[in-house]
Amino acid sequence: MNFAVGLKPLLAEARSMESLEKQLICPICLEMFSKPVVILPCQHNLCRKCANDVFQASNPLWQSRGSSAVPSGGRFRCPSCRHEVVLDRHGVYGLQRNLLVENIIDIYKQESARPLHAKAEQHLMCEEHEDERINIYCLRCEVPTCSLCKVFGAHKDCEVAPLPAVYQRQKSELSDGIAMLVAGNDRIQAIITQMEEICHTIEENGRRQKQHVGLRFDALYGILEERKKELLQSIAAEQEAKLQRVRGLIRQYGDHLEASSKLVESAIHAMEEPQMAVYLQHSKELLKKITDMSKASMSSRPEPGYENMDHFSINVDYVAEMLRTIEFQTGACTGEIAPLGEDEGDGPGDGSEAATDEDRLDSLEVPEAAEGECML
């Protein structure tokens, strides 16, 4: 059915009042605010009854105001801006009343002297019966109509109901639906918040475990560096000992060579002496020195292979293979990564202690080294 709206000039004159009406509409019940009107922390307003409906829908386990079993007032979200409203133990009765809005409503009602939308409704006329107002609702066709349509017109065989009753019922259903959606949105928002917290926890746990793994490997690096230092010191000590011995022999042979060379020079100089008497005065002593120099033993020298340092070779293949098998310790039930350094078998009644990473590395069984070879 089509409808015609009359008296448009009157509606134009009332435009300013209707604009004020829109500002005084509750976003829950879609009617003018009913006192008391409460103001939320986000500065939006609600009827206290509507605020209580939304609160009850968001907090189904919340008890009545007079109960002492509930230590907290709970929370809900503003239907206009979704801001979270946290209540004290008084619930919605702890929200501040907006007396300014209540006074504006009183002034508006005095000026308008009619229910909300009354002027618009009084000009909604039936198109088939132009002098008849729309005042009933056809339940079968689900459309508003007039009394004449029910008596003589298209709806004479239909069941009808008073328009205000249907209006109030559908308004109530819509208000309940809004409250249900708001409560559902609150639950979804709570789930989103929980998952965001899970993401934050995952990031924090991952950062902490990375730090733990880094520390464990730093400890292994320290063990390897310490062992490397010890082995290098062993090599350096033997190297220095061998060098000192060989260099001592070099000095001995050098001293012998220098003395022998001087003796040769002296002998050559004596051979050039032309006078036999002078020659014979010194020849006996010179021959004795040459004999002693020839008899001097210079057989001390490094044995064959003395310079070889191959016995300091090491075999780290089995250690490298062990390092490649390092894996995370997983929980038996949850599959979570257990903190590094904890005993895998630690549990009720288990008195064994976990060996540290350093102890495990130090207690490794060293395979038998080949003869002449030092193994790590």
C-alpha positions as semicolon CSV with decimal commas, in nm:
position;residue;x (nm);y (nm);z (nm)
1;M;0,000;0,000;0,000
2;N;0,127;0,353;-0,081
3;F;0,094;0,647;0,159
4;A;0,074;1,022;0,114
5;V;0,214;1,268;0,357
6;G;0,024;1,596;0,382
7;L;0,077;1,935;0,524
8;K;0,437;1,968;0,409
9;P;0,457;2,337;0,504
10;L;0,390;2,243;0,865
11;L;0,666;1,986;0,857
12;A;0,907;2,247;0,718
13;E;0,819;2,479;1,004
14;A;0,885;2,200;1,256
15;R;1,221;2,107;1,101
16;S;1,419;2,271;1,378
17;M;1,222;2,081;1,643
18;E;1,273;1,753;1,458
19;S;1,647;1,824;1,439
20;L;1,646;1,860;1,816
21;E;1,447;1,536;1,842
22;K;1,724;1,347;1,660
23;Q;1,974;1,464;1,917
24;L;1,751;1,333;2,195
25;I;1,707;0,980;2,053
26;C;1,856;0,691;2,251
27;P;2,073;0,471;2,024
28;I;1,935;0,158;2,194
29;C;1,556;0,199;2,210
30;L;1,548;0,456;1,925
31;E;1,306;0,669;2,126
32;M;1,349;0,991;2,313
33;F;1,564;0,948;2,621
34;S;1,363;0,840;2,923
35;K;1,479;0,968;3,258
36;P;1,707;0,907;3,426
37;V;1,960;0,973;3,148
38;V;2,320;0,858;3,220
39;I;2,634;0,995;3,058
40;L;2,916;0,751;2,973
41;P;3,288;0,828;3,008
42;C;3,299;0,876;2,629
43;Q;3,036;1,157;2,670
44;H;2,758;0,965;2,494
45;N;2,418;0,935;2,664
46;L;2,183;0,642;2,724
47;C;1,862;0,579;2,908
48;R;1,958;0,411;3,232
49;K;1,721;0,125;3,150
50;C;1,881;0,078;2,807
51;A;2,230;0,098;2,958
52;N;2,130;-0,170;3,208
53;D;1,991;-0,391;2,927
54;V;2,317;-0,365;2,731
55;F;2,518;-0,426;3,048
56;Q;2,313;-0,733;3,143
57;A;2,348;-0,874;2,791
58;S;2,728;-0,826;2,802
59;N;2,758;-0,963;3,156
60;P;2,504;-1,247;3,191
61;L;2,663;-1,370;3,516
62;W;2,648;-1,030;3,685
63;Q;2,418;-1,030;3,988
64;S;2,179;-0,766;4,109
65;R;2,289;-0,434;4,252
66;G;2,223;-0,537;4,609
67;S;2,432;-0,854;4,595
68;S;2,757;-0,854;4,789
69;A;2,896;-1,160;4,607
70;V;3,017;-0,960;4,305
71;P;3,329;-0,753;4,385
72;S;3,337;-0,576;4,047
73;G;3,068;-0,398;3,847
74;G;3,176;-0,546;3,512
75;R;3,201;-0,364;3,180
76;F;3,030;-0,308;2,845
77;R;3,092;-0,106;2,528
78;C;2,924;0,217;2,423
79;P;2,686;0,136;2,133
80;S;2,780;0,463;1,961
81;C;3,161;0,462;1,963
82;R;3,250;0,113;2,101
83;H;3,447;0,270;2,388
84;E;3,478;0,026;2,679
85;V;3,286;0,140;2,987
86;V;3,415;-0,002;3,315
87;L;3,163;0,007;3,599
88;D;3,219;0,003;3,970
89;R;3,038;-0,224;4,215
90;H;2,716;-0,020;4,171
91;G;2,686;-0,118;3,803
92;V;2,495;0,128;3,583
93;Y;2,363;0,296;3,899
94;G;2,713;0,427;3,951
95;L;2,705;0,622;3,621
96;Q;2,655;0,996;3,646
97;R;2,316;1,136;3,544
98;N;2,311;1,394;3,266
99;L;2,081;1,654;3,418
100;L;2,137;1,891;3,127
101;V;1,992;1,643;2,877
102;E;1,703;1,567;3,113
103;N;1,621;1,939;3,139
104;I;1,637;1,976;2,761
105;I;1,391;1,686;2,725
106;D;1,151;1,850;2,969
107;I;1,168;2,180;2,779
108;Y;1,122;2,005;2,446
109;K;0,816;1,817;2,568
110;Q;0,666;2,137;2,702
111;E;0,723;2,309;2,368
112;S;0,609;2,025;2,148
113;A;0,324;1,907;2,375
114;R;0,311;1,576;2,191
115;P;0,474;1,232;2,186
116;L;0,777;1,170;1,971
117;H;0,690;1,170;1,596
118;A;0,328;1,262;1,673
119;K;0,315;1,545;1,416
120;A;0,453;1,324;1,144
121;E;0,206;1,050;1,229
122;Q;-0,097;1,274;1,234
123;H;-0,027;1,367;0,872
124;L;0,024;1,009;0,748
125;M;-0,299;0,955;0,556
126;C;-0,441;0,661;0,362
127;E;-0,408;0,703;-0,014
128;E;-0,732;0,518;-0,090
129;H;-0,926;0,704;0,179
130;E;-0,764;1,046;0,178
131;D;-0,951;1,169;0,486
132;E;-0,858;0,867;0,695
133;R;-0,545;0,847;0,911
134;I;-0,330;0,537;0,926
135;N;-0,420;0,397;1,268
136;I;-0,410;0,015;1,249
137;Y;-0,168;-0,254;1,134
138;C;-0,256;-0,551;0,915
139;L;-0,091;-0,855;1,072
140;R;-0,131;-1,077;0,765
141;C;-0,007;-0,825;0,507
142;E;0,231;-0,667;0,756
143;V;0,153;-0,311;0,649
144;P;-0,008;-0,012;0,827
145;T;-0,356;0,079;0,704
146;C;-0,669;0,274;0,798
147;S;-0,997;0,166;0,956
148;L;-1,196;0,198;0,631
149;C;-0,955;-0,041;0,456
150;K;-1,033;-0,291;0,730
151;V;-1,411;-0,244;0,706
152;F;-1,461;-0,200;0,333
153;G;-1,126;-0,227;0,161
154;A;-0,849;-0,470;0,082
155;H;-0,794;-0,572;0,446
156;K;-1,150;-0,653;0,545
157;D;-1,066;-1,025;0,584
158;C;-0,733;-0,967;0,759
159;E;-0,645;-0,965;1,126
160;V;-0,537;-0,623;1,245
161;A;-0,393;-0,470;1,561
162;P;-0,369;-0,116;1,697
163;L;-0,081;0,070;1,540
164;P;0,073;0,185;1,874
165;A;0,077;-0,173;2,008
166;V;0,255;-0,307;1,700
167;Y;0,483;-0,006;1,702
168;Q;0,586;-0,064;2,064
169;R;0,629;-0,439;2,012
170;Q;0,853;-0,400;1,709
171;K;1,047;-0,124;1,880
172;S;1,104;-0,356;2,173
173;E;1,214;-0,638;1,941
174;L;1,452;-0,404;1,762
175;S;1,592;-0,280;2,094
176;D;1,648;-0,640;2,207
177;G;1,818;-0,719;1,877
178;I;2,047;-0,419;1,915
179;A;2,135;-0,523;2,269
180;M;2,206;-0,876;2,143
181;L;2,432;-0,746;1,865
182;V;2,614;-0,517;2,106
183;A;2,672;-0,809;2,345
184;G;2,793;-1,026;2,056
185;N;3,029;-0,751;1,943
186;D;3,166;-0,728;2,296
187;R;3,235;-1,100;2,300
188;I;3,406;-1,083;1,961
189;Q;3,612;-0,788;2,079
190;A;3,712;-0,985;2,389
191;I;3,824;-1,276;2,167
192;I;4,024;-1,037;1,948
193;T;4,187;-0,885;2,256
194;Q;4,272;-1,233;2,385
195;M;4,428;-1,334;2,053
196;E;4,628;-1,011;2,042
197;E;4,759;-1,095;2,388
198;I;4,848;-1,444;2,260
199;C;5,043;-1,286;1,973
200;H;5,229;-1,065;2,219
201;T;5,305;-1,366;2,439
202;I;5,431;-1,564;2,138
203;E;5,664;-1,279;2,043
204;E;5,792;-1,246;2,400
205;N;5,843;-1,623;2,440
206;G;6,022;-1,643;2,105
207;R;6,252;-1,356;2,202
208;R;6,330;-1,517;2,537
209;Q;6,401;-1,860;2,385
210;K;6,625;-1,704;2,120
211;Q;6,819;-1,537;2,399
212;H;6,846;-1,869;2,588
213;V;6,971;-2,055;2,278
214;G;7,221;-1,776;2,213
215;L;7,354;-1,803;2,569
216;R;7,393;-2,181;2,540
217;F;7,588;-2,151;2,217
218;D;7,799;-1,872;2,364
219;A;7,887;-2,114;2,645
220;L;7,991;-2,375;2,388
221;Y;8,197;-2,114;2,204
222;G;8,369;-2,035;2,534
223;I;8,450;-2,401;2,597
224;L;8,592;-2,439;2,247
225;E;8,798;-2,122;2,279
226;E;8,936;-2,231;2,616
227;R;9,028;-2,577;2,484
228;K;9,180;-2,423;2,173
229;K;9,393;-2,196;2,392
230;E;9,515;-2,493;2,600
231;L;9,611;-2,697;2,293
232;L;9,787;-2,405;2,129
233;Q;9,981;-2,345;2,450
234;S;10,091;-2,710;2,450
235;I;10,213;-2,680;2,091
236;A;10,389;-2,350;2,166
237;A;10,562;-2,497;2,474
238;E;10,709;-2,793;2,283
239;Q;10,796;-2,572;1,990
240;E;10,991;-2,337;2,217
241;A;11,168;-2,625;2,392
242;K;11,282;-2,776;2,063
243;L;11,391;-2,439;1,927
244;Q;11,597;-2,368;2,238
245;R;11,777;-2,702;2,211
246;V;11,856;-2,666;1,841
247;R;11,963;-2,305;1,882
248;G;12,192;-2,412;2,171
249;L;12,357;-2,667;1,944
250;I;12,393;-2,404;1,675
251;R;12,577;-2,180;1,920
252;Q;12,806;-2,469;2,026
253;Y;12,895;-2,555;1,666
254;G;12,940;-2,187;1,589
255;D;13,181;-2,140;1,877
256;H;13,376;-2,452;1,768
257;L;13,390;-2,329;1,409
258;E;13,514;-1,987;1,515
259;A;13,790;-2,139;1,735
260;S;13,893;-2,379;1,458
261;S;13,912;-2,097;1,206
262;K;14,138;-1,893;1,432
263;L;14,359;-2,197;1,488
264;V;14,389;-2,246;1,112
265;E;14,494;-1,885;1,071
266;S;14,754;-1,925;1,345
267;A;14,892;-2,243;1,181
268;I;14,914;-2,075;0,840
269;H;15,093;-1,779;0,995
270;A;15,341;-2,020;1,164
271;M;15,406;-2,197;0,835
272;E;15,520;-1,868;0,688
273;E;15,787;-1,818;0,958
274;P;16,132;-1,836;0,776
275;Q;16,346;-1,885;1,084
276;M;16,350;-2,244;1,204
277;A;16,434;-2,159;1,563
278;V;16,140;-1,924;1,599
279;Y;15,910;-2,176;1,429
280;L;16,016;-2,455;1,658
281;Q;15,953;-2,243;1,967
282;H;15,579;-2,231;1,891
283;S;15,517;-2,538;1,673
284;K;15,486;-2,787;1,957
285;E;15,210;-2,588;2,132
286;L;15,035;-2,525;1,801
287;L;15,036;-2,894;1,714
288;K;14,888;-2,977;2,054
289;K;14,602;-2,727;2,000
290;I;14,532;-2,874;1,657
291;T;14,528;-3,225;1,803
292;D;14,292;-3,121;2,082
293;M;14,065;-2,938;1,839
294;S;14,047;-3,242;1,614
295;K;13,961;-3,468;1,906
296;A;13,680;-3,239;2,030
297;S;13,348;-3,429;2,001
298;M;13,075;-3,248;1,800
299;S;12,845;-3,549;1,755
300;S;12,554;-3,398;1,946
301;R;12,273;-3,319;1,702
302;P;11,889;-3,353;1,678
303;E;11,772;-3,703;1,606
304;P;11,597;-3,767;1,273
305;G;11,238;-3,638;1,271
306;Y;11,307;-3,411;1,571
307;E;11,144;-3,123;1,383
308;N;10,819;-3,316;1,330
309;M;10,511;-3,175;1,514
310;D;10,250;-3,405;1,365
311;H;10,175;-3,568;1,699
312;F;9,973;-3,256;1,783
313;S;9,709;-3,344;1,522
314;I;9,350;-3,353;1,653
315;N;9,035;-3,528;1,535
316;V;8,714;-3,325;1,588
317;D;8,494;-3,514;1,345
318;Y;8,296;-3,689;1,618
319;V;8,254;-3,360;1,807
320;A;8,133;-3,186;1,492
321;E;7,887;-3,469;1,433
322;M;7,761;-3,436;1,790
323;L;7,714;-3,061;1,748
324;R;7,510;-3,121;1,435
325;T;7,267;-3,332;1,636
326;I;7,183;-3,053;1,883
327;E;6,803;-3,021;1,896
328;F;6,537;-2,859;2,112
329;Q;6,406;-3,041;2,416
330;T;6,030;-3,077;2,365
331;G;5,772;-3,118;2,640
332;A;5,628;-3,467;2,674
333;C;5,263;-3,357;2,666
334;T;5,234;-3,001;2,541
335;G;5,495;-3,007;2,269
336;E;5,633;-2,682;2,406
337;I;6,002;-2,609;2,393
338;A;6,151;-2,677;2,734
339;P;6,407;-2,425;2,863
340;L;6,760;-2,520;2,766
341;G;6,967;-2,670;3,044
342;E;6,676;-2,843;3,223
343;D;6,686;-3,216;3,292
344;E;6,473;-3,408;3,044
345;G;6,405;-3,678;3,303
346;D;6,338;-3,436;3,590
347;G;6,008;-3,521;3,746
348;P;5,844;-3,651;4,063
349;G;6,065;-3,914;4,225
350;D;6,356;-3,857;3,984
351;G;6,663;-3,763;4,186
352;S;6,907;-3,747;3,893
353;E;7,054;-3,409;3,811
354;A;7,094;-3,268;3,463
355;A;7,445;-3,225;3,337
356;T;7,527;-2,880;3,211
357;D;7,634;-2,825;2,852
358;E;7,994;-2,779;2,970
359;D;7,987;-3,107;3,168
360;R;7,844;-3,295;2,871
361;L;8,120;-3,171;2,644
362;D;8,394;-3,237;2,900
363;S;8,267;-3,588;2,978
364;L;8,260;-3,705;2,616
365;E;8,442;-4,034;2,560
366;V;8,752;-3,966;2,356
367;P;8,813;-4,240;2,097
368;E;9,150;-4,412;2,103
369;A;9,403;-4,210;1,912
370;A;9,642;-4,368;1,669
371;E;9,998;-4,411;1,792
372;G;10,182;-4,080;1,786
373;E;9,859;-3,881;1,748
374;C;9,693;-3,661;2,013
375;M;9,312;-3,659;1,996
376;L;9,075;-3,384;2,124
